[in-house]
GROMACS .gro file of C-alpha atoms in nm:
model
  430
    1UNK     CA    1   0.322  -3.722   2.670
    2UNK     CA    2  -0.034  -3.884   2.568
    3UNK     CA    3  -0.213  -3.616   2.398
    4UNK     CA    4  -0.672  -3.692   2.541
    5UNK     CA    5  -0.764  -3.463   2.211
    6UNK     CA    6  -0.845  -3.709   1.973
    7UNK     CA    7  -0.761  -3.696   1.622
    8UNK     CA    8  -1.057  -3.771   1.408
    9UNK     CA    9  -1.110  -3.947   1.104
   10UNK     CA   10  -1.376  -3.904   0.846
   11UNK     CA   11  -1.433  -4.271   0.632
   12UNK     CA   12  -1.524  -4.236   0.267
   13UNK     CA   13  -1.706  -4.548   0.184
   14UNK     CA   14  -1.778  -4.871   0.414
   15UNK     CA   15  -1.789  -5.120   0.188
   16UNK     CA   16  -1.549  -5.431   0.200
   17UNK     CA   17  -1.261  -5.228   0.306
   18UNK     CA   18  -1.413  -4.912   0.484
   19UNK     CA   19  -1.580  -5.170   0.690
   20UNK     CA   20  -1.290  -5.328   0.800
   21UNK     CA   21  -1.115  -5.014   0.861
   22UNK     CA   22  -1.393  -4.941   1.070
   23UNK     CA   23  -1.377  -5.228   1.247
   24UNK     CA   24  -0.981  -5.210   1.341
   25UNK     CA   25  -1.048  -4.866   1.422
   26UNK     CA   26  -1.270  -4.976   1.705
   27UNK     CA   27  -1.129  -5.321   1.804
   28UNK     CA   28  -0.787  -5.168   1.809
   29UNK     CA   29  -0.863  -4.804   1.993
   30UNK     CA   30  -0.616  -4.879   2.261
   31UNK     CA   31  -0.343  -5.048   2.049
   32UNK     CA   32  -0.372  -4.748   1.818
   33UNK     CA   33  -0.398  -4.477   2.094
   34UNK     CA   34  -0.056  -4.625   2.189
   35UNK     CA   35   0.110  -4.633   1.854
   36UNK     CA   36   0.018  -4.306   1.763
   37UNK     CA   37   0.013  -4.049   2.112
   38UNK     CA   38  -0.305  -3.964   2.068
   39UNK     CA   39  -0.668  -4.141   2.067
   40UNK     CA   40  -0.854  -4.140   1.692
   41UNK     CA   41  -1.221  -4.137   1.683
   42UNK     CA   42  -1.417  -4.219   1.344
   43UNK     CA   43  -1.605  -3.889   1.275
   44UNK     CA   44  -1.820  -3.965   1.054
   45UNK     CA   45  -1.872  -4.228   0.741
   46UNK     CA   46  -2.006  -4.114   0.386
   47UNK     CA   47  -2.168  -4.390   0.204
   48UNK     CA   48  -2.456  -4.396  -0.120
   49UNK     CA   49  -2.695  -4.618   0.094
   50UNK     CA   50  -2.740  -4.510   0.469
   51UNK     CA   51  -3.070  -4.784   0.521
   52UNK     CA   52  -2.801  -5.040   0.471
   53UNK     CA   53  -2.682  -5.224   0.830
   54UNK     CA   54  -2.321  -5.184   0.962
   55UNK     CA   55  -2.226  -5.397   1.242
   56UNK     CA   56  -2.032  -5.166   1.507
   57UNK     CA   57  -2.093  -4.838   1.355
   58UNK     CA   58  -2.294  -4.595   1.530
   59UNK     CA   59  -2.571  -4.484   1.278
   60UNK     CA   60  -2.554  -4.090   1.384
   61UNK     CA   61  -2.212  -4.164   1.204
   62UNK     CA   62  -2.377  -4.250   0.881
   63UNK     CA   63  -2.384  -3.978   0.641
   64UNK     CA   64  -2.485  -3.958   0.241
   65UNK     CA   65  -2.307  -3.574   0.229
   66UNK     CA   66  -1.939  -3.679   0.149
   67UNK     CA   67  -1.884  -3.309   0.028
   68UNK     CA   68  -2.008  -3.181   0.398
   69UNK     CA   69  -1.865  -3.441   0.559
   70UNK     CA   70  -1.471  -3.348   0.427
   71UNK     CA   71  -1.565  -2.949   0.501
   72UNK     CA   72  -1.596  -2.959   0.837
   73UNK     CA   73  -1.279  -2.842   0.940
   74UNK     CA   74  -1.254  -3.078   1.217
   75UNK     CA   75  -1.142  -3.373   1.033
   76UNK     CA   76  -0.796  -3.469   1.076
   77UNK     CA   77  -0.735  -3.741   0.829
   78UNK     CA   78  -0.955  -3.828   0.545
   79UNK     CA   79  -0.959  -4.205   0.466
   80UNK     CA   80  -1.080  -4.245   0.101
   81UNK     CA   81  -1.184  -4.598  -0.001
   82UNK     CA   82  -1.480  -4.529  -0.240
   83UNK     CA   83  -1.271  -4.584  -0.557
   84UNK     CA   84  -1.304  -4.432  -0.892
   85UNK     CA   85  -1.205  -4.121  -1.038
   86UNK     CA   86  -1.524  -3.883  -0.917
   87UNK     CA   87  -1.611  -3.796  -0.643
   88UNK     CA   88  -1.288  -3.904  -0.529
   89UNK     CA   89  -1.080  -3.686  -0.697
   90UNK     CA   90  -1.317  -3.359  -0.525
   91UNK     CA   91  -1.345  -3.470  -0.227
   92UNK     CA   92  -0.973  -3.551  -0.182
   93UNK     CA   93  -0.884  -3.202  -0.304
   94UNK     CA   94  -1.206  -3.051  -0.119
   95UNK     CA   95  -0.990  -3.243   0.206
   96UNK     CA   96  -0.692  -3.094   0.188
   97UNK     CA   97  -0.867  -2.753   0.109
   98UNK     CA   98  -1.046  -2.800   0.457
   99UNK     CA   99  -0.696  -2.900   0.636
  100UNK     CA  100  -0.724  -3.266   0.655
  101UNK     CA  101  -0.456  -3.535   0.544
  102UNK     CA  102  -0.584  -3.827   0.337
  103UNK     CA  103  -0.518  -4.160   0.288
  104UNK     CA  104  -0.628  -4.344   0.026
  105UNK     CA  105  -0.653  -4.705  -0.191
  106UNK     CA  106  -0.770  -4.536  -0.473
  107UNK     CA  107  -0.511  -4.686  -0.753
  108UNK     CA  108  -0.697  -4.594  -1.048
  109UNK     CA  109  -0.730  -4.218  -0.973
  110UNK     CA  110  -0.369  -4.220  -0.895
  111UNK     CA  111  -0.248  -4.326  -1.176
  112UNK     CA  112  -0.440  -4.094  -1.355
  113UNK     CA  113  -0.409  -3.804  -1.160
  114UNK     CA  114  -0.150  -3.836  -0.892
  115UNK     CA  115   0.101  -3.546  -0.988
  116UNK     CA  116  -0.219  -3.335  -0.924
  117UNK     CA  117  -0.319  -3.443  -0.635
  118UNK     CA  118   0.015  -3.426  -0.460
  119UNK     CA  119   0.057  -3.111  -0.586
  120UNK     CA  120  -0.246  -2.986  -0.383
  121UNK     CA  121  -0.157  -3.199  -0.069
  122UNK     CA  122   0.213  -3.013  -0.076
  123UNK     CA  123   0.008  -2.659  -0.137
  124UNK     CA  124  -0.192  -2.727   0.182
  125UNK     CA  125   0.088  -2.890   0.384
  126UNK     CA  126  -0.083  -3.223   0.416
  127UNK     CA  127  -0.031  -3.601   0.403
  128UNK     CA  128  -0.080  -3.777   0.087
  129UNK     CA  129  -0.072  -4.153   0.138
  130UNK     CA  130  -0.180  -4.465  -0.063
  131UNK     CA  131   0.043  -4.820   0.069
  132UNK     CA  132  -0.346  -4.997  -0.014
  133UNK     CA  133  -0.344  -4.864  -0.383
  134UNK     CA  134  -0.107  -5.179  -0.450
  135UNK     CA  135  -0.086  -5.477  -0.355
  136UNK     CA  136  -0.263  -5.468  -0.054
  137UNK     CA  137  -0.129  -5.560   0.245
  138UNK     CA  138   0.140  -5.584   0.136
  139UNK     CA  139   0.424  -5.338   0.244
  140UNK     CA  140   0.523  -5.165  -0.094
  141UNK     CA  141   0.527  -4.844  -0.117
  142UNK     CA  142   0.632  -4.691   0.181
  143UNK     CA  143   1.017  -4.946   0.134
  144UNK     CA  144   1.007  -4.773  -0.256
  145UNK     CA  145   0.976  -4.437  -0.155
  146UNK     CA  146   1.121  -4.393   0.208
  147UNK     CA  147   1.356  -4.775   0.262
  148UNK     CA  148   1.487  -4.761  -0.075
  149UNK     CA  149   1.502  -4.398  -0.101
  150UNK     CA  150   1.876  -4.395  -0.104
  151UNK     CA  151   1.930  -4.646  -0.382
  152UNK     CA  152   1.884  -4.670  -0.748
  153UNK     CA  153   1.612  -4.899  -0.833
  154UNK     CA  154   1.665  -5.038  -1.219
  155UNK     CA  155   1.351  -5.261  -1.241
  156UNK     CA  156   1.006  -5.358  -1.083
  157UNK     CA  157   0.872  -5.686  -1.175
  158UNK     CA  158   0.580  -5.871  -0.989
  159UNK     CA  159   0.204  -6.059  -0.995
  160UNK     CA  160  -0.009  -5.695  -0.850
  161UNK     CA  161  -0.392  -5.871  -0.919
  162UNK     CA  162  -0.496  -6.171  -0.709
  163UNK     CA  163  -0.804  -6.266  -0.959
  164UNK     CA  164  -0.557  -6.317  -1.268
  165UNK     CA  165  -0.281  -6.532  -1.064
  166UNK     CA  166  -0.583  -6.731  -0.938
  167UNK     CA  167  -0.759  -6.800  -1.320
  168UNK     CA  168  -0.337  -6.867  -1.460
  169UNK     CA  169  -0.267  -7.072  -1.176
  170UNK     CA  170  -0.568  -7.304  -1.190
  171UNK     CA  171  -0.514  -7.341  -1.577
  172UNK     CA  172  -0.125  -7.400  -1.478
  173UNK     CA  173  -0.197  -7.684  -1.204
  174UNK     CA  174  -0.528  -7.861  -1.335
  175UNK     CA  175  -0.497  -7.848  -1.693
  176UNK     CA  176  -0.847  -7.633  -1.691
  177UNK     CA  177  -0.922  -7.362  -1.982
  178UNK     CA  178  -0.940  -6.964  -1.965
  179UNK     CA  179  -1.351  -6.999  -1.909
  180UNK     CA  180  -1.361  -7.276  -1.642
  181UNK     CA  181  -1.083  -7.118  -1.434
  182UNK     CA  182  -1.243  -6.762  -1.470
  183UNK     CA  183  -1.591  -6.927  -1.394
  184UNK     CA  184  -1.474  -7.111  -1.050
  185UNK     CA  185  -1.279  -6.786  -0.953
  186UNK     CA  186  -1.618  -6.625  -0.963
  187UNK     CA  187  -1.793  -6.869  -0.802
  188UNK     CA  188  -1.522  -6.841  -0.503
  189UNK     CA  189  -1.600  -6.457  -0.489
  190UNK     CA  190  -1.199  -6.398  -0.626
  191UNK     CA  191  -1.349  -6.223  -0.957
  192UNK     CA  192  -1.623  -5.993  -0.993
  193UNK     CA  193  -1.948  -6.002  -1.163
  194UNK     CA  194  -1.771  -5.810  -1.427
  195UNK     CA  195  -1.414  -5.949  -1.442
  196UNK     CA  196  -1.321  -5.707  -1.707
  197UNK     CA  197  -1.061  -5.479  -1.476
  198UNK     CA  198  -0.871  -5.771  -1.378
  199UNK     CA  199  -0.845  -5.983  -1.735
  200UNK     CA  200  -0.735  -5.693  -1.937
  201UNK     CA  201  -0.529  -5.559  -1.668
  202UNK     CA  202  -0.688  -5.242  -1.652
  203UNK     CA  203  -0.581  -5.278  -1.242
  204UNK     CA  204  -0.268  -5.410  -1.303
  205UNK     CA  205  -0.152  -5.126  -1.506
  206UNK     CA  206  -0.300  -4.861  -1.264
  207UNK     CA  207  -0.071  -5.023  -1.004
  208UNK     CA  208   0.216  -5.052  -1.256
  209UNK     CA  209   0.233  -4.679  -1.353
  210UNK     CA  210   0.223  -4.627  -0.937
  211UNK     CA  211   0.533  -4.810  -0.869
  212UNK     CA  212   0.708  -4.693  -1.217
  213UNK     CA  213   0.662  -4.334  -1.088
  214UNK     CA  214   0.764  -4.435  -0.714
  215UNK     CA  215   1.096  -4.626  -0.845
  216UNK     CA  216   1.227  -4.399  -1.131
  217UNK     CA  217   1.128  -4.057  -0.967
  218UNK     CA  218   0.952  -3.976  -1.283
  219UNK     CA  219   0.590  -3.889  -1.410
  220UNK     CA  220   0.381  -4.189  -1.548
  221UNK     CA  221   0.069  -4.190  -1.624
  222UNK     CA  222  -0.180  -4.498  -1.685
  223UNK     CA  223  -0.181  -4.403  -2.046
  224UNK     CA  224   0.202  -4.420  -2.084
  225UNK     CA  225   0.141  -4.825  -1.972
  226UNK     CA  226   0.160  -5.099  -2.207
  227UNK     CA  227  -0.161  -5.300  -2.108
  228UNK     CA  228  -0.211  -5.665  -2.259
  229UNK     CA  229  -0.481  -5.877  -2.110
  230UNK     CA  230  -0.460  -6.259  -2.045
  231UNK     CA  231  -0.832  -6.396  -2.173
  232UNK     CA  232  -0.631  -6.531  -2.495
  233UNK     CA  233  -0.383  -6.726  -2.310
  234UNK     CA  234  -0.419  -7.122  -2.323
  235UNK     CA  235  -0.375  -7.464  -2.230
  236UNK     CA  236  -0.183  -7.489  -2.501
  237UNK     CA  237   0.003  -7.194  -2.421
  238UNK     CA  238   0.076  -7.358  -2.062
  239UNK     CA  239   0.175  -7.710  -2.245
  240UNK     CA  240   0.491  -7.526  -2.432
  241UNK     CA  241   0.560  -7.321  -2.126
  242UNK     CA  242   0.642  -7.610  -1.960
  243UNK     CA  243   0.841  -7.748  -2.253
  244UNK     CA  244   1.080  -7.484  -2.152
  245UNK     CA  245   1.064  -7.517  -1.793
  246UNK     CA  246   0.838  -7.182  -1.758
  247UNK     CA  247   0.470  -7.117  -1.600
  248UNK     CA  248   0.262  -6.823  -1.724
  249UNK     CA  249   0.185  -6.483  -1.508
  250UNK     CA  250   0.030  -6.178  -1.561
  251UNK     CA  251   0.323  -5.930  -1.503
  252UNK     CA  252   0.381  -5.577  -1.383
  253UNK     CA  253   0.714  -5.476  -1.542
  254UNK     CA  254   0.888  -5.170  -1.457
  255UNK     CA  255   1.189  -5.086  -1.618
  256UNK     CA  256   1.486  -4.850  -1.651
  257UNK     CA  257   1.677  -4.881  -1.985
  258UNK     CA  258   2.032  -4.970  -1.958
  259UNK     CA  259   2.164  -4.599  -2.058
  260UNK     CA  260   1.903  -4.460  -1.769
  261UNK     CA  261   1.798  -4.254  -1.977
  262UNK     CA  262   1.439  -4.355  -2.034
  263UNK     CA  263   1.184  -4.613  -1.838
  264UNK     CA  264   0.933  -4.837  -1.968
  265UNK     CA  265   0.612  -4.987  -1.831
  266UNK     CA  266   0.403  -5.251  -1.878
  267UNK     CA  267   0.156  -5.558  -1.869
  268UNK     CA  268   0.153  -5.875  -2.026
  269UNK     CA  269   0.119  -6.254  -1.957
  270UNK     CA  270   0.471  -6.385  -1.956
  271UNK     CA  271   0.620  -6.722  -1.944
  272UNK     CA  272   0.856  -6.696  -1.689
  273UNK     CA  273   1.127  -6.966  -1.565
  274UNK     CA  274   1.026  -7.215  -1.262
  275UNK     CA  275   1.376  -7.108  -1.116
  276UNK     CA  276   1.228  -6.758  -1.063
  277UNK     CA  277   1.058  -6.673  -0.694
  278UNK     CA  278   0.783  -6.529  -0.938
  279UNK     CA  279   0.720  -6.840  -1.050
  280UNK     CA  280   0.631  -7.023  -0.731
  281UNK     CA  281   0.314  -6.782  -0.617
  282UNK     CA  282   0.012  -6.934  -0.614
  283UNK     CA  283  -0.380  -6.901  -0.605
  284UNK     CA  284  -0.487  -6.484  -0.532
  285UNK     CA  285  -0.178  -6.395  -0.423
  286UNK     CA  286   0.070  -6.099  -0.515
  287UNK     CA  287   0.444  -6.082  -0.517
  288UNK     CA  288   0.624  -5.782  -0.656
  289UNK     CA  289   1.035  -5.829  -0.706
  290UNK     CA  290   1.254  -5.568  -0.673
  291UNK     CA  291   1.605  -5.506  -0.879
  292UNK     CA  292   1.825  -5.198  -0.710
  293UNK     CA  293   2.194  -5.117  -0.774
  294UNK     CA  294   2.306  -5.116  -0.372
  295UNK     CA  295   2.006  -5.382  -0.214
  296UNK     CA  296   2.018  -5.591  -0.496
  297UNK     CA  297   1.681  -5.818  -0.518
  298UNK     CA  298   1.434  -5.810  -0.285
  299UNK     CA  299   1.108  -5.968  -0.305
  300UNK     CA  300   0.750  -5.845  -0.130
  301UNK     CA  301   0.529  -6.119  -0.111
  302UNK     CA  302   0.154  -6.145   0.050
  303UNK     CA  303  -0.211  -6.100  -0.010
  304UNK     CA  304  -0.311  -5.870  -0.234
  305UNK     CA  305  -0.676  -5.758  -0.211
  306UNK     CA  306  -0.945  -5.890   0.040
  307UNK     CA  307  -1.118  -5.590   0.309
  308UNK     CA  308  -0.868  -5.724   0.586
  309UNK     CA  309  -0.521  -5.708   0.393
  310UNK     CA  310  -0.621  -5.442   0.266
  311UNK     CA  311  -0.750  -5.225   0.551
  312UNK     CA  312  -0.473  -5.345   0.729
  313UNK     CA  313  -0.219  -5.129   0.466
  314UNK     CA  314  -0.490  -4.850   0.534
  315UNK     CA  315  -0.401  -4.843   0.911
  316UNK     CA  316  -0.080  -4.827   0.875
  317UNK     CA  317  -0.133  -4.531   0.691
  318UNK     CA  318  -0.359  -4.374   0.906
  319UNK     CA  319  -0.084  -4.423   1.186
  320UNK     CA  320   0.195  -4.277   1.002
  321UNK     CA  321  -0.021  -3.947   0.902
  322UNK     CA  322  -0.155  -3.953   1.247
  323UNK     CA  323   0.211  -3.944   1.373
  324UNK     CA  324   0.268  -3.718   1.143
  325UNK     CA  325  -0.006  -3.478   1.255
  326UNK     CA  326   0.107  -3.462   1.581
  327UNK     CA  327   0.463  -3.354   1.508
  328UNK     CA  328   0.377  -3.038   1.264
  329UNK     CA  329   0.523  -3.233   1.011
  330UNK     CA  330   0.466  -3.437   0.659
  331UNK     CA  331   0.598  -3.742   0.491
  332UNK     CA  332   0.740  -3.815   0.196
  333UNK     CA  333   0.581  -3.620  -0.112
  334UNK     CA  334   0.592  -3.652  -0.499
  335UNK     CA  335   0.956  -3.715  -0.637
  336UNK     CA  336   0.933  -3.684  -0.998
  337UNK     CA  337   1.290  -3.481  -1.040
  338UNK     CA  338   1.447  -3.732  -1.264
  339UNK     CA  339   1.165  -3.658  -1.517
  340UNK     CA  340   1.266  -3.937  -1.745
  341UNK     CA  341   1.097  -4.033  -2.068
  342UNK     CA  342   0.850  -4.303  -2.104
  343UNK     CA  343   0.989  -4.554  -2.386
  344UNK     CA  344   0.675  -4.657  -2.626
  345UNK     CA  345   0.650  -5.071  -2.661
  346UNK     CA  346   0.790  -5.087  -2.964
  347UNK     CA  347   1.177  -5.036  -2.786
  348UNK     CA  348   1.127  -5.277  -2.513
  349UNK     CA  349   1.355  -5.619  -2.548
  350UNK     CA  350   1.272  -5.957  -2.415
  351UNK     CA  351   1.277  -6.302  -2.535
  352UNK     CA  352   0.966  -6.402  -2.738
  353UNK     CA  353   0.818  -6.740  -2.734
  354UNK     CA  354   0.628  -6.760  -3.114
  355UNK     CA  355   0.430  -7.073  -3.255
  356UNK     CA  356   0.354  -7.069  -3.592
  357UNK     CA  357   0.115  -7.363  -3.797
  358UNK     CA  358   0.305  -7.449  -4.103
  359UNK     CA  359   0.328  -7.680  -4.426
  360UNK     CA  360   0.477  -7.995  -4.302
  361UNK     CA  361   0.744  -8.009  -4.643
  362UNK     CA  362   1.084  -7.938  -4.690
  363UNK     CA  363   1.257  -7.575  -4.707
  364UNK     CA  364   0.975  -7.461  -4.436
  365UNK     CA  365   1.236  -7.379  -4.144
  366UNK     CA  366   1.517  -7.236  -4.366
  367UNK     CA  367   1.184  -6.991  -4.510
  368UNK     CA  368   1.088  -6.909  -4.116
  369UNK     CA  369   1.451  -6.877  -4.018
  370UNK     CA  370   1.567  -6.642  -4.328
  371UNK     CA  371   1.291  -6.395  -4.232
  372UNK     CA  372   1.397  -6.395  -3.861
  373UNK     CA  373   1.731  -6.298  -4.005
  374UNK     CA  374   1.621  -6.008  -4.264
  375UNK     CA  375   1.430  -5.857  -3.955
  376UNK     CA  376   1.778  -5.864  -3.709
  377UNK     CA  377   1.582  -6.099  -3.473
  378UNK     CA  378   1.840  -6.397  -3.350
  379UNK     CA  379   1.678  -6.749  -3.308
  380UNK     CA  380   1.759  -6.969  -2.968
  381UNK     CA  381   1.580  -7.277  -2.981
  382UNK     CA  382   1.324  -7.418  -3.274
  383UNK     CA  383   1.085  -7.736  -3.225
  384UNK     CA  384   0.892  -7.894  -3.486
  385UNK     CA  385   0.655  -8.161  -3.482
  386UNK     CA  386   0.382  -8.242  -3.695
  387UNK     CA  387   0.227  -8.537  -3.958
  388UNK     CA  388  -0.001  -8.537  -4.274
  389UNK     CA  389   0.081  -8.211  -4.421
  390UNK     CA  390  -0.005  -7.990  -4.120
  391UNK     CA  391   0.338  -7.885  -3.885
  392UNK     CA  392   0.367  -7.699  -3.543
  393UNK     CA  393   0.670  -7.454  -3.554
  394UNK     CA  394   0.811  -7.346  -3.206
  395UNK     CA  395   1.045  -7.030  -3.232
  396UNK     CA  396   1.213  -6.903  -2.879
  397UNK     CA  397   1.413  -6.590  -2.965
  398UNK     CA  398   1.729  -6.431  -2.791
  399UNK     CA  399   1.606  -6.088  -2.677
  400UNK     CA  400   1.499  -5.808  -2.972
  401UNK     CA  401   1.270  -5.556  -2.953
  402UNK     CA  402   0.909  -5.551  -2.956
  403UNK     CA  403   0.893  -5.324  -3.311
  404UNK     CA  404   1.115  -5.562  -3.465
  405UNK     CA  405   0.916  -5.854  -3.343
  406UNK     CA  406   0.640  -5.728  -3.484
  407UNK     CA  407   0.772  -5.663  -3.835
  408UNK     CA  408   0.896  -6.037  -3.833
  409UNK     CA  409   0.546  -6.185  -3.737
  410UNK     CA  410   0.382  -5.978  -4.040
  411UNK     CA  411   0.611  -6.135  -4.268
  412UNK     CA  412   0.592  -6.437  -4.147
  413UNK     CA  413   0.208  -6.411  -4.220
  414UNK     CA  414   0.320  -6.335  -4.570
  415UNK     CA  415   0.503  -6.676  -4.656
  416UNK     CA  416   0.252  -6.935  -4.822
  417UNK     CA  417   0.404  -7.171  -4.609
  418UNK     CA  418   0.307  -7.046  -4.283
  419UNK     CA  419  -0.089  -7.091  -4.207
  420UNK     CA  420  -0.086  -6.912  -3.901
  421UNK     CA  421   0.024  -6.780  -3.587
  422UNK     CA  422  -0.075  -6.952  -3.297
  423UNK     CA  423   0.013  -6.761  -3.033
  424UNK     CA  424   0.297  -6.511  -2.908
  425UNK     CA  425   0.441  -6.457  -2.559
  426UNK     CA  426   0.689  -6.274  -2.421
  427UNK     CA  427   0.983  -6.472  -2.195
  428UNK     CA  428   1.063  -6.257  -1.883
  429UNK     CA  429   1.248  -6.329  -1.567
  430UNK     CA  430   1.597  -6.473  -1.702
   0.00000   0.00000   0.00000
């Protein structure tokens, strides 16, 4: 039976996603109504600047008391889209204190504080979701934690920020450098004034330690993420990339070592084979691939940011906790049982991609080679080229660890011969 009460919803921001959300909220009131058993009626909508003009909300709405607003003890479901760490983090908490279920986009307060705030969610009894914290619209979480609950997921791999695919893909397909591609993804509105979240994959690795927690049933924290950033990565980079039948992405990479006994996670630009579905997304978009023991691969694929995509992840949220309401019950909660160790950088392994500027003389590559050797790291494929003195050197290792990677590019920086190190990239996907 229809339930007339509605449930109401109190909006946290209006911005590019709140007003969205706002907007499907109202164009979508019957569809909704259906979906859920009951109608939902926005309650109110905290923003910083109440002169400013929203299209379809009613102004006695509007309200710059966020605090007051989640208090009320009326409010159902809490939809948080202000971002940030405070107020969020109070007025989520405040929310469940005051009997309301939230659901939130907020990826770089849970990454930092997620075990927290689900453990105040399951003290009150309420909903904790966040599908829009990654990836955006597209369907992610929920399949991790709930689809795939019943398997064992070994590893986590995808593209999780739009801006960064666009910049590497426009370098990729045009041939343009870091600076024009950054400058035309700002001028399309894909990067922000400040790009600095997105470059240095602050946001990816918010979103990776999400879905490392999610996958491995274990604890991790933003800190415990390997972050590398992408603004030295270049056309040159690109050229040998596709010597070796590769492309370049920003990756996510969640991992579970082979004993199970630890995870890893981390962020990097990557040269990763053509062959791979990875390799094939283009412009802003996200894809995030999937390795379990019982599914096997699976691939999520869609938009990943943008008010529409991602209020429409937002929804669905809002429908599930909704549903949820109205049966006396909850979802799925925090599952951090396994409580497995986070594996510093130095123990990951992967094929490395190294180019080194060298003497162009004899006795050079049996130098380079004997020092790959002394450090246990085993050579693939080498390519030289060079003329008048001066010599490119390009190494492609079988997989070793990132500590003893490291020890063999110091002492390659030691030999007379070699002049420098050009540039170092990890090979992922094979």
């Amino acid at each position: 039976m229809m339930r007339t009460r509605p449930l109401k919803v109190a909006l946290l921001g209006c911005g590019v996603v709140g007003s969205e959300v706002a907007r499907i909220m109202t164009t979508h009131a019957d569809d909704l109504t259906a979906r859920i058993g009951a109608p939902v009626e926005l309650a109110g909508v905290a923003v910083r600047r109440p002169s400013k003009v929203r299209a379809g909300i009613d102004p006695d709405l509007v309200t710059t008391d966020a605090t007051a607003l989640v208090k009320r003890g009326d409010i159902d479901v809490v939809v948080e889209v202000i971002g940030g760490i405070e107020p969020a983090r109070t007025l989520i908490t405040t929310a469940f204190e005051h009997g309301a279920s939230v659901v939130s986009a907020n990826k770089a307060l849970l990454a930092q504080d997620g075990a927290a705030l689900h453990a105040a969610a399951e003290e009150h009894g309420k909903d904790l979701y966040y599908e829009a914290a990654v990836a955006g619209a597209i369907p992610l979480i929920r399949p991790l934690r709930e689809s795939l609950a019943g398997d064992k997921i070994n590893r986590v791999m995808g593209i999780v920020n739009g801006t960064t695919n666009f910049i590497l893909d426009k370098m990729d397909s045009t041939g343009a450098g870091y600076q024009e591609a950054l400058d035309e993804a700002t001028a399309l509105g894909y990067a922000e004034a400040d790009p600095t979240a997105d470059v240095e994959a602050f946001d990816a690795a918010a979103k990776a330690a999400i879905l490392a927690g999610i996958a491995f049933h274990t604890r991790v924290r933003l800190d415990d993420v390997y972050r590398e950033g992408m603004t030295e990565v270049t056309a040159a980079d690109f050229a040998s990339a596709r010597g070796m039948g590769c492309t370049i992405k920003l990756l996510a990479i969640c991992e579970r070592a082979a004993d199970g006994g630890s995870v890893t996670a981390r962020v990097h630009p990557a040269m990763i084979p053509l062959t791979h579905p990875l390799a094939s997304v283009r412009g802003a978009y996200n894809a995030v691939f999937v390795e379990s023991e019982a599914a096997g691969q699976l691939m999520f694929y869609g938009p990943g940011a943008g008010g529409a995509p991602t209020a429409s992840a937002v929804l669905g949220d809002l429908v599930a906790v909704c549903r949820n309401r109205l049966g006396g019950a909850t979802g799925p909660g925090d599952s951090a049982y396994a409580q497995l160790p986070v594996s510093p950088m130095g123990e990951v392994v992967t094929r490395y991609h190294i180019s080194l500027d060298v003497a162009d003389k004899p006795g050079v590559l049996a130098q380079v080679a004997t020092v790959f050797a002394e450090h246990g790291v085993s050579i693939d494929t080498v390519r030289q080229s060079g003329k008048d003195g001066e010599a490119s050197l390009v190494v492609v290792t079988h997989r070793a660890s990132d500590a003893s990677l490291a020890g063999t590019v110091e002492a390659l920086r030691g030999l007379d011969t070699v002049r420098g190190v050009s540039s170092i990239m990890r090979v992922e996907g094979e």
